[in-house]
Short mmCIF file of C-alpha atoms in Angstrom, two decimals:
data_model
loop_
_atom_site.label_atom_id
_atom_site.label_comp_id
_atom_site.label_asym_id
_atom_site.label_seq_id
_atom_site.Cartn_x
_atom_site.Cartn_y
_atom_site.Cartn_z
CA MET X 1 0.00 0.00 0.00
CA PRO X 2 1.23 3.60 -0.56
CA LEU X 3 2.84 4.83 2.65
CA CYS X 4 5.17 7.73 3.38
CA LEU X 5 6.70 8.26 6.83
CA THR X 6 8.27 11.62 7.72
CA PHE X 7 10.44 11.59 10.84
CA ILE X 8 10.70 15.05 12.43
CA ASP X 9 13.62 16.22 14.54
CA LEU X 10 13.32 19.39 16.65
CA LYS X 11 16.25 21.60 17.65
CA LYS X 12 16.66 21.48 21.44
CA ALA X 13 12.93 21.13 21.91
CA PHE X 14 12.87 21.13 25.73
CA ASP X 15 15.15 24.20 25.93
CA THR X 16 13.44 26.44 23.36
CA VAL X 17 9.69 26.09 23.99
CA GLU X 18 8.26 29.37 25.32
CA THR X 19 7.01 29.43 28.90
CA GLU X 20 3.84 31.38 28.06
CA ALA X 21 2.96 28.78 25.41
CA VAL X 22 3.28 26.03 28.02
CA LEU X 23 0.99 27.80 30.49
CA GLU X 24 -1.53 28.62 27.76
CA ALA X 25 -1.60 24.97 26.66
CA LEU X 26 -2.34 23.86 30.22
CA GLY X 27 -5.29 26.23 30.39
CA ASN X 28 -6.66 25.08 27.03
CA GLN X 29 -6.60 21.46 28.20
CA GLY X 30 -8.58 22.06 31.38
CA VAL X 31 -5.82 22.02 34.00
CA PRO X 32 -7.07 23.65 37.26
CA THR X 33 -6.02 27.27 37.66
CA GLN X 34 -4.30 26.67 40.99
CA TYR X 35 -1.83 24.30 39.32
CA ILE X 36 -1.23 26.77 36.49
CA ARG X 37 -0.54 29.48 39.09
CA ILE X 38 2.02 27.24 40.79
CA PHE X 39 3.83 26.62 37.49
CA ARG X 40 3.74 30.35 36.68
CA GLU X 41 5.38 31.17 40.02
CA LEU X 42 7.87 28.37 39.50
CA TYR X 43 9.00 29.68 36.12
CA SER X 44 8.80 33.41 36.97
CA ASN X 45 11.91 35.31 38.10
CA PHE X 46 13.96 32.58 36.44
CA THR X 47 17.34 34.04 35.48
CA THR X 48 20.76 32.96 34.32
CA ARG X 49 24.07 34.74 34.70
CA VAL X 50 26.99 35.06 32.30
CA SER X 51 30.32 36.78 32.95
CA PRO X 52 31.95 38.12 29.78
CA PHE X 53 35.20 39.97 30.54
CA TYR X 54 34.62 39.45 34.29
CA ASP X 55 31.41 41.50 34.16
CA ASP X 56 28.28 39.73 35.46
CA ILE X 57 25.17 40.02 33.31
CA THR X 58 21.79 38.68 34.49
CA ILE X 59 19.39 37.47 31.80
CA ASP X 60 15.72 36.61 32.26
CA VAL X 61 14.90 33.11 30.98
CA ARG X 62 11.48 32.85 29.38
CA ARG X 63 12.01 29.68 27.43
CA GLY X 64 12.42 26.00 28.10
CA VAL X 65 11.31 23.61 30.79
CA ARG X 66 13.51 22.54 33.67
CA GLN X 67 15.73 19.65 32.64
CA GLY X 68 15.56 16.73 35.06
CA ASP X 69 12.24 17.80 36.56
CA THR X 70 9.73 14.93 36.53
CA VAL X 71 6.92 17.19 35.33
CA SER X 72 8.89 18.67 32.40
CA PRO X 73 8.03 15.91 29.87
CA LYS X 74 4.34 16.32 30.75
CA LEU X 75 4.51 20.08 30.24
CA PHE X 76 6.17 19.69 26.85
CA THR X 77 3.73 16.98 25.76
CA ALA X 78 0.79 19.20 26.72
CA THR X 79 2.25 22.06 24.68
CA LEU X 80 2.74 19.87 21.62
CA GLU X 81 -0.80 18.51 22.01
CA ASP X 82 -2.12 22.06 21.91
CA VAL X 83 -0.19 22.65 18.68
CA MET X 84 -1.58 19.50 17.05
CA ARG X 85 -5.16 20.45 17.93
CA ARG X 86 -4.82 23.71 16.03
CA LEU X 87 -3.67 22.01 12.82
CA GLU X 88 -6.34 21.30 10.23
CA TRP X 89 -5.41 17.73 9.39
CA ASP X 90 -8.87 16.19 9.42
CA ASN X 91 -8.55 15.07 5.79
CA MET X 92 -4.90 14.02 6.01
CA GLY X 93 -3.28 10.68 6.70
CA VAL X 94 -3.91 6.99 6.04
CA ARG X 95 -7.39 5.58 6.49
CA VAL X 96 -7.57 2.81 9.11
CA ASP X 97 -11.05 1.30 9.54
CA GLY X 98 -12.80 4.55 8.68
CA ARG X 99 -10.49 6.82 10.71
CA LEU X 100 -7.51 8.81 9.47
CA LEU X 101 -4.14 8.24 11.14
CA HIS X 102 -1.88 11.17 10.27
CA HIS X 103 0.83 11.18 12.92
CA LEU X 104 2.34 9.47 15.95
CA ARG X 105 4.39 11.17 18.62
CA PHE X 106 6.25 10.38 21.82
CA ALA X 107 7.51 13.56 23.51
CA ASP X 108 9.55 15.30 20.77
CA ASP X 109 9.83 12.20 18.53
CA ILE X 110 7.19 12.77 15.84
CA VAL X 111 6.42 10.85 12.65
CA LEU X 112 3.93 11.98 10.00
CA ILE X 113 1.98 9.20 8.25
CA THR X 114 0.72 10.02 4.75
CA PRO X 115 -0.12 8.17 1.52
CA SER X 116 1.93 10.54 -0.68
CA ILE X 117 4.94 12.84 -0.62
CA SER X 118 2.90 15.91 -1.59
CA GLN X 119 0.62 15.47 1.42
CA ALA X 120 3.63 14.95 3.70
CA GLU X 121 5.20 18.15 2.36
CA ARG X 122 2.03 20.13 3.08
CA MET X 123 1.70 18.69 6.61
CA LEU X 124 5.35 19.38 7.40
CA ALA X 125 4.95 23.02 6.32
CA ASP X 126 1.88 23.43 8.55
CA PHE X 127 3.68 21.87 11.50
CA ASP X 128 6.73 24.09 10.99
CA ASP X 129 4.55 27.24 11.02
CA ALA X 130 2.75 26.13 14.19
CA CYS X 131 6.02 25.29 15.96
CA GLY X 132 7.51 28.67 15.09
CA LYS X 133 4.76 30.41 17.07
CA ILE X 134 5.83 28.71 20.32
CA GLY X 135 9.59 28.95 19.82
CA LEU X 136 10.30 25.51 18.34
CA GLN X 137 12.40 24.97 15.22
CA LEU X 138 12.82 21.94 12.96
CA ASN X 139 16.26 20.44 12.41
CA LEU X 140 16.03 19.93 8.65
CA THR X 141 19.37 18.10 8.42
CA LYS X 142 18.03 15.29 10.64
CA THR X 143 14.42 15.37 9.43
CA MET X 144 14.00 12.52 6.92
CA PHE X 145 11.28 10.66 5.08
CA MET X 146 10.83 7.07 3.99
CA ARG X 147 8.41 5.78 1.35
CA SER X 148 7.17 2.43 0.14
CA GLU X 149 7.61 1.26 -3.44
CA TRP X 150 3.99 2.22 -4.27
CA VAL X 151 4.65 5.90 -3.56
CA PRO X 152 5.94 7.67 -6.71
CA ASP X 153 9.17 9.60 -6.34
CA ALA X 154 8.73 13.36 -6.04
CA PRO X 155 10.72 16.32 -4.68
CA PHE X 156 10.29 16.95 -0.97
CA SER X 157 11.41 20.29 0.43
CA LEU X 158 10.61 22.80 3.17
CA ASN X 159 11.45 26.49 2.85
CA GLY X 160 13.78 25.71 -0.04
CA THR X 161 15.65 22.95 1.84
CA ASN X 162 15.43 19.42 0.48
CA ILE X 163 14.35 16.72 2.92
CA SER X 164 16.58 13.64 2.75
CA GLU X 165 15.13 10.23 1.91
CA CYS X 166 16.25 7.19 3.90
CA SER X 167 15.75 3.44 3.57
CA SER X 168 15.66 2.88 7.35
CA TYR X 169 15.34 5.05 10.44
CA VAL X 170 15.86 4.50 14.16
CA TYR X 171 12.62 5.59 15.81
CA LEU X 172 12.26 5.25 19.59
CA GLY X 173 15.32 3.00 19.66
CA ARG X 174 13.99 0.59 17.02
CA GLU X 175 15.23 0.53 13.43
CA VAL X 176 12.28 0.46 11.05
CA ASN X 177 12.24 -0.06 7.29
CA MET X 178 9.65 -0.55 4.59
CA MET X 179 10.81 -4.11 3.86
CA ASN X 180 9.92 -5.23 7.40
CA ASP X 181 13.39 -6.78 7.60
CA LEU X 182 14.45 -7.53 11.17
CA ALA X 183 18.09 -8.36 10.33
CA PRO X 184 19.44 -4.77 10.64
CA GLU X 185 17.70 -4.36 13.98
CA LEU X 186 19.15 -7.66 15.24
CA GLY X 187 22.59 -6.39 14.29
CA ARG X 188 21.99 -3.36 16.50
CA ARG X 189 20.69 -5.62 19.27
CA LYS X 190 23.85 -7.73 19.05
CA ARG X 191 26.08 -4.69 19.55
CA ALA X 192 23.89 -3.44 22.39
CA ALA X 193 23.94 -6.86 24.11
CA TRP X 194 27.72 -7.12 23.97
CA GLY X 195 28.02 -3.55 25.24
CA ALA X 196 25.71 -4.37 28.15
CA TYR X 197 27.72 -7.49 28.97
CA LYS X 198 31.00 -5.56 28.93
CA SER X 199 29.53 -3.22 31.53
CA ILE X 200 28.98 -6.09 33.98
CA GLU X 201 31.84 -8.37 32.92
CA ASP X 202 34.13 -7.46 35.83
CA VAL X 203 31.36 -7.95 38.39
CA GLU X 204 30.22 -11.17 36.73
CA LYS X 205 33.71 -12.69 36.83
CA LYS X 206 34.04 -11.94 40.54
CA THR X 207 30.61 -13.37 41.35
CA LYS X 208 30.61 -17.08 42.17
CA ASN X 209 26.89 -17.45 42.81
CA THR X 210 25.33 -18.88 39.65
CA ARG X 211 21.88 -17.49 40.31
CA LEU X 212 23.23 -14.00 40.93
CA ARG X 213 25.19 -14.13 37.70
CA ALA X 214 22.07 -15.23 35.85
CA HIS X 215 20.13 -12.39 37.46
CA LEU X 216 22.76 -9.89 36.28
CA PHE X 217 22.47 -11.25 32.75
CA ASN X 218 18.67 -11.24 32.75
CA THR X 219 18.44 -7.66 34.01
CA THR X 220 21.16 -6.06 31.84
CA VAL X 221 22.05 -8.11 28.75
CA LEU X 222 18.65 -9.66 28.01
CA PRO X 223 16.73 -6.35 27.82
CA ALA X 224 19.43 -4.95 25.52
CA LEU X 225 19.28 -8.02 23.28
CA THR X 226 15.49 -8.11 23.12
CA TYR X 227 14.58 -4.42 23.09
CA ALA X 228 10.95 -3.89 21.97
CA PRO X 229 10.35 -7.57 21.06
CA GLU X 230 6.60 -6.86 21.15
CA THR X 231 6.96 -5.29 17.69
CA TRP X 232 8.99 -8.11 16.14
CA ALA X 233 7.64 -10.26 13.32
CA LEU X 234 9.95 -13.17 14.09
CA ARG X 235 10.92 -15.64 11.41
CA LYS X 236 12.70 -18.89 12.11
CA GLN X 237 16.02 -17.48 10.94
CA ASP X 238 15.55 -14.43 13.18
CA GLU X 239 14.87 -16.73 16.13
CA ASN X 240 18.09 -18.61 15.39
CA ALA X 241 20.01 -15.34 15.10
CA VAL X 242 18.84 -14.23 18.56
CA SER X 243 19.78 -17.62 20.04
CA VAL X 244 23.23 -17.52 18.42
CA ILE X 245 23.93 -14.09 19.91
CA GLU X 246 22.83 -15.23 23.37
CA ARG X 247 24.86 -18.45 23.24
CA SER X 248 28.02 -16.58 22.22
CA ILE X 249 27.72 -14.34 25.29
CA GLU X 250 26.83 -17.35 27.42
CA ARG X 251 30.04 -19.15 26.43
CA VAL X 252 32.10 -16.11 27.44
CA MET X 253 30.30 -16.10 30.80
CA LEU X 254 31.27 -19.73 31.36
CA GLY X 255 34.86 -19.24 30.14
CA LEU X 256 34.34 -21.47 27.13
CA THR X 257 35.04 -21.08 23.42
CA ARG X 258 33.06 -22.51 20.54
CA LEU X 259 35.97 -24.76 19.54
CA ARG X 260 36.34 -26.19 23.04
CA GLN X 261 32.61 -26.79 23.24
CA VAL X 262 32.62 -28.74 19.97
CA ARG X 263 35.69 -30.77 20.87
CA ALA X 264 34.31 -31.65 24.29
CA GLY X 265 30.91 -32.46 22.81
CA ILE X 266 29.02 -30.24 25.25
CA ARG X 267 25.51 -29.44 24.15
CA SER X 268 24.09 -25.95 24.32
CA SER X 269 21.35 -27.26 26.61
CA THR X 270 24.06 -28.35 29.05
CA LEU X 271 25.53 -24.85 29.08
CA ARG X 272 22.08 -23.42 29.68
CA GLN X 273 21.64 -25.66 32.74
CA GLN X 274 24.94 -24.39 34.10
CA SER X 275 24.42 -20.69 33.36
CA LYS X 276 20.69 -20.65 34.33
CA ILE X 277 20.01 -17.61 32.15
CA SER X 278 16.64 -17.08 30.47
CA ASP X 279 16.17 -18.02 26.83
CA ALA X 280 16.11 -14.86 24.70
CA ALA X 281 13.84 -16.27 21.98
CA VAL X 282 11.30 -17.46 24.55
CA TYR X 283 11.54 -14.13 26.37
CA ALA X 284 10.78 -12.28 23.12
CA LYS X 285 7.77 -14.50 22.43
CA LEU X 286 6.40 -14.08 25.95
CA SER X 287 6.76 -10.30 25.70
CA LYS X 288 4.84 -10.34 22.43
CA ILE X 289 2.13 -12.58 23.90
CA ARG X 290 1.76 -10.34 26.95
CA TRP X 291 1.54 -7.23 24.76
CA ALA X 292 -1.04 -8.82 22.44
CA GLY X 293 -3.25 -9.72 25.39
CA HIS X 294 -2.90 -6.19 26.77
CA VAL X 295 -3.81 -4.58 23.43
CA MET X 296 -6.84 -6.78 22.78
CA LEU X 297 -8.30 -5.92 26.19
CA GLN X 298 -8.45 -2.22 25.27
CA ASN X 299 -11.87 -0.92 24.25
CA ASP X 300 -11.23 2.84 24.09
CA HIS X 301 -10.53 3.12 20.33
CA ARG X 302 -6.78 3.34 20.69
CA TRP X 303 -4.63 3.15 17.59
CA THR X 304 -2.74 0.14 18.93
CA ARG X 305 -5.93 -1.90 18.95
CA ALA X 306 -7.22 -0.46 15.66
CA VAL X 307 -4.01 -1.19 13.75
CA SER X 308 -3.73 -4.72 15.20
CA ASP X 309 -7.23 -5.60 13.94
CA TRP X 310 -6.88 -3.66 10.70
CA THR X 311 -7.15 -5.28 7.27
CA PRO X 312 -6.35 -2.77 4.47
CA ARG X 313 -9.25 -2.22 2.07
CA ASN X 314 -9.03 -1.67 -1.69
CA VAL X 315 -5.38 -2.74 -1.70
CA LYS X 316 -4.31 -5.33 -4.25
CA ARG X 317 -1.82 -7.81 -2.86
CA THR X 318 1.29 -8.45 -4.90
CA THR X 319 2.14 -11.87 -6.33
CA GLY X 320 4.27 -14.31 -4.39
CA ARG X 321 4.43 -15.25 -0.76
CA PRO X 322 3.63 -12.31 1.53
CA PRO X 323 6.22 -11.30 4.13
CA THR X 324 5.83 -12.44 7.72
CA ARG X 325 3.17 -10.42 9.50
CA TRP X 326 3.17 -9.47 13.16
CA SER X 327 0.09 -11.64 13.81
CA ASP X 328 1.37 -14.71 11.95
CA PHE X 329 2.96 -16.05 15.14
CA PHE X 330 -0.43 -16.26 16.88
CA THR X 331 -2.31 -17.53 13.83
CA LYS X 332 0.20 -20.31 13.17
CA SER X 333 0.49 -21.32 16.84
CA PHE X 334 -3.27 -21.71 17.27
CA LYS X 335 -3.63 -23.54 13.96
CA GLU X 336 -1.03 -26.11 15.01
CA ARG X 337 -2.71 -26.51 18.38
CA TYR X 338 -6.17 -26.99 16.89
CA ASP X 339 -4.83 -29.44 14.30
CA ALA X 340 -3.11 -31.48 17.02
CA LEU X 341 -6.32 -31.64 19.05
CA ARG X 342 -8.37 -32.33 15.89
CA VAL X 343 -10.73 -29.46 16.57
CA SER X 344 -13.17 -28.85 13.72
CA ARG X 345 -12.93 -25.52 11.93
CA THR X 346 -16.38 -24.49 13.08
CA ASP X 347 -15.38 -24.89 16.75
CA ARG X 348 -12.12 -22.96 16.49
CA THR X 349 -11.78 -19.57 18.21
CA TYR X 350 -9.72 -16.85 16.55
CA TRP X 351 -6.77 -15.67 18.62
CA THR X 352 -8.02 -12.07 18.90
CA THR X 353 -11.27 -13.30 20.46
CA LEU X 354 -9.40 -15.52 22.90
CA ALA X 355 -7.00 -12.70 23.82
CA ARG X 356 -9.92 -10.67 25.17
CA GLU X 357 -10.38 -13.31 27.89
CA GLY X 358 -7.37 -12.73 30.10
CA ASP X 359 -7.29 -15.98 32.08
CA LYS X 360 -7.85 -18.22 29.06
CA TRP X 361 -5.20 -16.32 27.12
CA LYS X 362 -2.64 -16.89 29.87
CA ASP X 363 -3.52 -20.58 30.15
CA CYS X 364 -2.94 -21.06 26.43
CA TRP X 365 0.69 -19.98 26.73
CA ARG X 366 1.52 -21.34 30.18
CA PRO X 367 3.73 -24.21 28.90
CA LEU X 368 5.85 -21.66 27.03
CA SER X 369 6.43 -19.59 30.17
CA ILE X 370 7.85 -22.55 32.13
CA PRO X 371 11.62 -22.74 31.62
CA ASP X 372 13.08 -26.13 30.77
CA ASP X 373 15.08 -27.13 33.82
CA GLN X 374 17.50 -24.25 33.96
CA ARG X 375 16.25 -23.23 37.41
CA GLU X 376 16.92 -26.63 38.90
CA SER X 377 20.09 -27.64 40.69
CA SER X 378 23.32 -26.60 38.98
CA ILE X 379 24.63 -30.17 39.38
CA PRO X 380 24.01 -32.11 36.16
CA ILE X 381 21.25 -34.66 36.60
CA LYS X 382 22.35 -38.27 36.64
CA ILE X 383 20.67 -39.90 33.66
CA PRO X 384 20.75 -43.73 33.54
CA PHE X 385 22.13 -44.78 30.18
CA ARG X 386 19.35 -47.28 29.66
CA ASP X 387 16.88 -44.36 29.59
CA CYS X 388 18.83 -42.26 27.11
CA PRO X 389 17.47 -42.06 23.54
CA THR X 390 19.77 -43.83 21.12
CA ARG X 391 19.85 -45.57 17.77
CA TRP X 392 22.31 -48.26 18.76
CA GLY X 393 19.82 -51.08 19.29
CA SER X 394 19.48 -53.65 22.05
CA ALA X 395 23.21 -54.29 22.43
CA PHE X 396 23.62 -50.76 23.76
CA THR X 397 21.55 -51.71 26.82
CA LEU X 398 24.29 -54.12 27.87
CA ILE X 399 26.91 -51.41 27.77
CA CYS X 400 24.54 -49.18 29.72
CA ASP X 401 24.63 -51.63 32.62
CA ILE X 402 28.42 -51.39 32.61
CA LEU X 403 28.62 -47.63 32.50
CA ASP X 404 25.94 -47.19 35.16
CA SER X 405 28.32 -48.91 37.58
CA LEU X 406 30.97 -46.21 37.22
CA PRO X 407 31.69 -45.94 40.96
CA ALA X 408 33.14 -49.43 40.70
CA PHE X 409 35.32 -48.25 37.85
CA GLU X 410 36.59 -45.30 39.88
CA GLU X 411 37.43 -47.61 42.76
CA LEU X 412 39.37 -49.80 40.32
CA LEU X 413 41.19 -46.76 39.00
CA THR X 414 42.42 -45.83 42.48
CA SER X 415 43.23 -49.39 43.56
CA LEU X 416 45.39 -50.34 40.57
CA LYS X 417 49.12 -49.96 40.99
CA MET X 418 50.13 -47.35 38.45
CA ASP X 419 53.57 -46.59 37.09
CA PRO X 420 54.48 -43.08 38.31
CA PHE X 421 56.18 -42.35 34.97
CA GLU X 422 53.17 -43.51 32.96
CA GLU X 423 51.22 -40.87 31.02
CA GLU X 424 47.85 -39.92 32.48
CA GLU X 425 45.97 -40.88 29.32
CA ALA X 426 47.70 -44.24 29.06
CA ARG X 427 47.07 -44.91 32.74
CA SER X 428 43.38 -44.15 32.34
CA LEU X 429 43.09 -46.28 29.23
CA ARG X 430 44.76 -49.22 30.98
CA ALA X 431 42.30 -48.92 33.84
CA MET X 432 39.39 -48.75 31.40
CA ASN X 433 40.62 -51.82 29.53
CA THR X 434 40.95 -53.72 32.80
CA PHE X 435 37.45 -52.71 33.82
CA LEU X 436 35.82 -53.54 30.47
CA GLU X 437 37.77 -56.72 29.75
CA PRO X 438 35.01 -59.12 30.97
CA PHE X 439 32.55 -57.39 28.67
CA SER X 440 34.69 -57.22 25.56
CA HIS X 441 32.29 -59.44 23.61
CA MET X 442 29.49 -56.95 24.27
CA THR X 443 31.65 -54.10 23.00
CA LYS X 444 32.47 -56.04 19.85
CA GLN X 445 28.78 -56.72 19.31
CA VAL X 446 28.00 -53.01 19.48
CA CYS X 447 30.83 -52.14 17.12
CA SER X 448 29.79 -54.79 14.64
CA GLN X 449 26.25 -53.40 14.57
CA ARG X 450 27.48 -49.91 13.85
CA ALA X 451 31.16 -49.48 13.17
CA THR X 452 30.98 -45.71 13.18
CA CYS X 453 29.85 -45.76 16.80
CA SER X 454 33.00 -47.40 18.14
CA MET X 455 34.91 -45.40 20.71
CA ASP X 456 38.33 -44.44 19.37
CA ILE X 457 41.24 -43.52 21.58
CA ALA X 458 40.45 -39.81 21.54
CA VAL X 459 36.90 -40.35 22.74
CA GLY X 460 38.10 -42.87 25.30
CA GLN X 461 40.57 -40.37 26.69
CA THR X 462 37.86 -37.73 26.96
CA LEU X 463 35.56 -40.16 28.72
CA ILE X 464 38.17 -41.06 31.31
CA LYS X 465 39.06 -37.42 31.92
CA LYS X 466 35.40 -36.66 32.57
CA ALA X 467 35.14 -39.68 34.83
CA GLU X 468 38.11 -38.59 36.91
CA ARG X 469 36.81 -35.05 37.42
CA SER X 470 33.50 -35.77 39.08
CA THR X 471 31.70 -38.80 40.46
CA HIS X 472 28.10 -37.60 40.46
CA SER X 473 28.16 -36.17 36.93
CA THR X 474 30.09 -38.93 35.16
CA PRO X 475 27.05 -40.74 33.67
CA PHE X 476 25.78 -37.43 32.36
CA TYR X 477 29.06 -36.65 30.58
CA PHE X 478 29.28 -40.18 29.20
CA CYS X 479 25.79 -39.82 27.79
CA GLU X 480 26.67 -36.55 26.09
CA LEU X 481 29.94 -37.82 24.64
CA LEU X 482 28.57 -41.12 23.42
CA HIS X 483 25.81 -39.33 21.55
CA ILE X 484 28.48 -37.58 19.47
CA ARG X 485 29.38 -40.90 17.93
CA THR X 486 25.78 -41.33 16.70
#
């Protein structure tokens, strides 16, 4: 559909707005007179002093709101609201379910929404004239516009100055583009996440408590990595990209490299059990689910609800597969759930209808909100080898009985008389051969069934090293390492 977005930047907006314009805006919006009188007294007799050539000069300040004051953003927002009410934009903007949406604003971050460049140029000129009356000026070097491919190219200028066109723009900390491509934003999230981790790296290295380290990660790195995930239209490749970024930081937290992880055969799920951090992809999905439920409960004609339910009219869809929509995550999830339960199409409830029922909406996603087992004990769980999934066949069960008796093997390792000049690996291998000698026919049976699954010397050495390090976790490490051979 034809869409043109004009991003407006104001020059020192909070410092240049006139005080009288602020007080007048408060009166126009029905603020009680006693509050207006308090603000008038607060901003009266407000002076600043400069000393050129050692001569003090006192200047009355009649512009700007106090920086750092908690009420200052409210005062500026009220002033800008008064400006917008005076503009005659009733026939401007993009039609959304019978209403015209012509702009969005958050404090001094304003974007004009129009179907053409000519309309955007006219609206920008009107806004510039209205801002000049209250002391505000536009920064034309940073004011830019972005258009979709259905908007014809045309000159865009204001007071003889050309407005620059951009392919993407960072608005409210989120990079937006007309292609709805999340990859550039994920690149920014990656840099922000690493920057957040560097800020806590020294504290994290000195902290031995695993839960405290996970809490530091979840409160600093995770919000930087998943900033504004409620607006994401996640594809599978985007999900993988977020997980890759998180795992790379997780390995640094645990003092591990990717090469060492591969050589040792440690799964990413094992690292997650040790680090106990929250999954970024799941966190992003839960944030989106929570936001969708919040939006659908609104019944006061807000634009968030209207745009979420909106289906463009009189717009011809292009050929080919459409890009991923924001709502596709909910539509696909409920379709898979209904198909699994074999619910007939007539009995299915659309996700927007279900989202209006808060308790039912939460129950639908409760399994997703439960973390795997990363909040359990940091000690790896002892998994009997007979219960581990494998493709080795029935002969593997016999070896499982052997490996489940590893305490006996460790006792044998300590009781054997070892040569003090013997290498550690050779000593361990000799102990393993002594321990497994009565069951050599079982080992040969396994190897004959699948030759590629036989344990070579390198794997054997790794197994023994893991066995020597810890008694309680040995079966777990054996399970992980043996699965590499499959």
